[in-house]
């Protein structure tokens, strides 16, 4: 099943041109993978909602190499979220991912790789190595100096927050409400999927939602 996702790509309008994702009410050609959360588009707003007991779920679009991505996001206080970049969909027979914390292959269909965090706890904008190394890229690349007090306070609880993510070559950057929140380099993921995450929740909790609006994307050279 995972193989069917390998050639997914959002419809492009030419390199360098901004695309307004979800503006037409569709899921932008993406696939819902790894869990059972639900996604829908309401008036151009992508709404992801938890399903009781589901693991992390992603709306995966791509693959892409170099790009800029901007969006506004609002998340329920009880939930955290994120957006995967240059991430990978595990296939049957894949080896253990390099640096894997578990030391085991991911199950087929699991999305893994760098994720830009959406959370109210001071980690927003940092990148987490989802389902692989299981730690922050600021720690892995010794760029924790970027995680200033201003960066940790940039995300506003209960409000719409503006993100800008730039990935070019080995270089990853993020900005939350105009504040630099990550700036590092790593060569291990030259291409991969963008994935809008609905985090897993415990049984008997929720439902909780995360919303993305004004989503703009462009591939760069």
PDB file of C-alpha atoms in Angstrom, residues 33-39 48-58 75 78-82 110 115 117 130 196-210:
ATOM      1  CA  UNK A  33      -1.382   7.616   6.640  1.00  0.00           C
ATOM      2  CA  UNK A  34       0.026   6.125   9.857  1.00  0.00           C
ATOM      3  CA  UNK A  35      -3.165   6.573  11.944  1.00  0.00           C
ATOM      4  CA  UNK A  36      -6.915   7.089  11.913  1.00  0.00           C
ATOM      5  CA  UNK A  37      -7.339  10.808  12.609  1.00  0.00           C
ATOM      6  CA  UNK A  38      -9.647  12.638  10.210  1.00  0.00           C
ATOM      7  CA  UNK A  39      -8.939  15.554   7.881  1.00  0.00           C
ATOM      8  CA  UNK A  48      -7.338  17.628  11.549  1.00  0.00           C
ATOM      9  CA  UNK A  49      -9.232  15.921  14.371  1.00  0.00           C
ATOM     10  CA  UNK A  50      -8.133  13.155  16.695  1.00  0.00           C
ATOM     11  CA  UNK A  51      -9.710   9.725  16.766  1.00  0.00           C
ATOM     12  CA  UNK A  52      -9.916   7.945  20.111  1.00  0.00           C
ATOM     13  CA  UNK A  53      -6.838   5.772  20.642  1.00  0.00           C
ATOM     14  CA  UNK A  54      -5.253   6.501  17.235  1.00  0.00           C
ATOM     15  CA  UNK A  55      -1.478   6.843  16.882  1.00  0.00           C
ATOM     16  CA  UNK A  56       0.064   9.839  15.124  1.00  0.00           C
ATOM     17  CA  UNK A  57      -1.610  10.491  11.760  1.00  0.00           C
ATOM     18  CA  UNK A  58      -0.360  12.515   8.793  1.00  0.00           C
ATOM     19  CA  UNK A  75      -4.175  23.956  18.004  1.00  0.00           C
ATOM     20  CA  UNK A  78      -4.579  19.609  24.964  1.00  0.00           C
ATOM     21  CA  UNK A  79      -2.999  18.615  21.650  1.00  0.00           C
ATOM     22  CA  UNK A  80       0.356  19.140  19.992  1.00  0.00           C
ATOM     23  CA  UNK A  81       1.047  18.783  16.309  1.00  0.00           C
ATOM     24  CA  UNK A  82       3.660  19.422  13.671  1.00  0.00           C
ATOM     25  CA  UNK A 110       4.701   4.946   8.753  1.00  0.00           C
ATOM     26  CA  UNK A 115       9.075  17.491  11.904  1.00  0.00           C
ATOM     27  CA  UNK A 117       6.842  21.247  16.069  1.00  0.00           C
ATOM     28  CA  UNK A 130       9.834  11.685  14.164  1.00  0.00           C
ATOM     29  CA  UNK A 196       0.431  17.657   8.422  1.00  0.00           C
ATOM     30  CA  UNK A 197       0.264  15.850  11.754  1.00  0.00           C
ATOM     31  CA  UNK A 198      -2.564  15.072  14.134  1.00  0.00           C
ATOM     32  CA  UNK A 199      -0.849  13.716  17.231  1.00  0.00           C
ATOM     33  CA  UNK A 200      -2.043  10.492  18.796  1.00  0.00           C
ATOM     34  CA  UNK A 201      -4.094  10.610  21.997  1.00  0.00           C
ATOM     35  CA  UNK A 202      -4.957   8.170  24.759  1.00  0.00           C
ATOM     36  CA  UNK A 203      -8.207   6.242  24.666  1.00  0.00           C
ATOM     37  CA  UNK A 204     -11.009   8.082  26.384  1.00  0.00           C
ATOM     38  CA  UNK A 205      -9.646  11.559  25.630  1.00  0.00           C
ATOM     39  CA  UNK A 206     -10.515  14.128  23.008  1.00  0.00           C
ATOM     40  CA  UNK A 207     -11.607  14.802  20.393  1.00  0.00           C
ATOM     41  CA  UNK A 208      -9.105  17.615  19.804  1.00  0.00           C
ATOM     42  CA  UNK A 209      -8.344  19.519  16.616  1.00  0.00           C
ATOM     43  CA  UNK A 210      -5.579  21.403  14.853  1.00  0.00           C
TER      44      UNK A 210
END
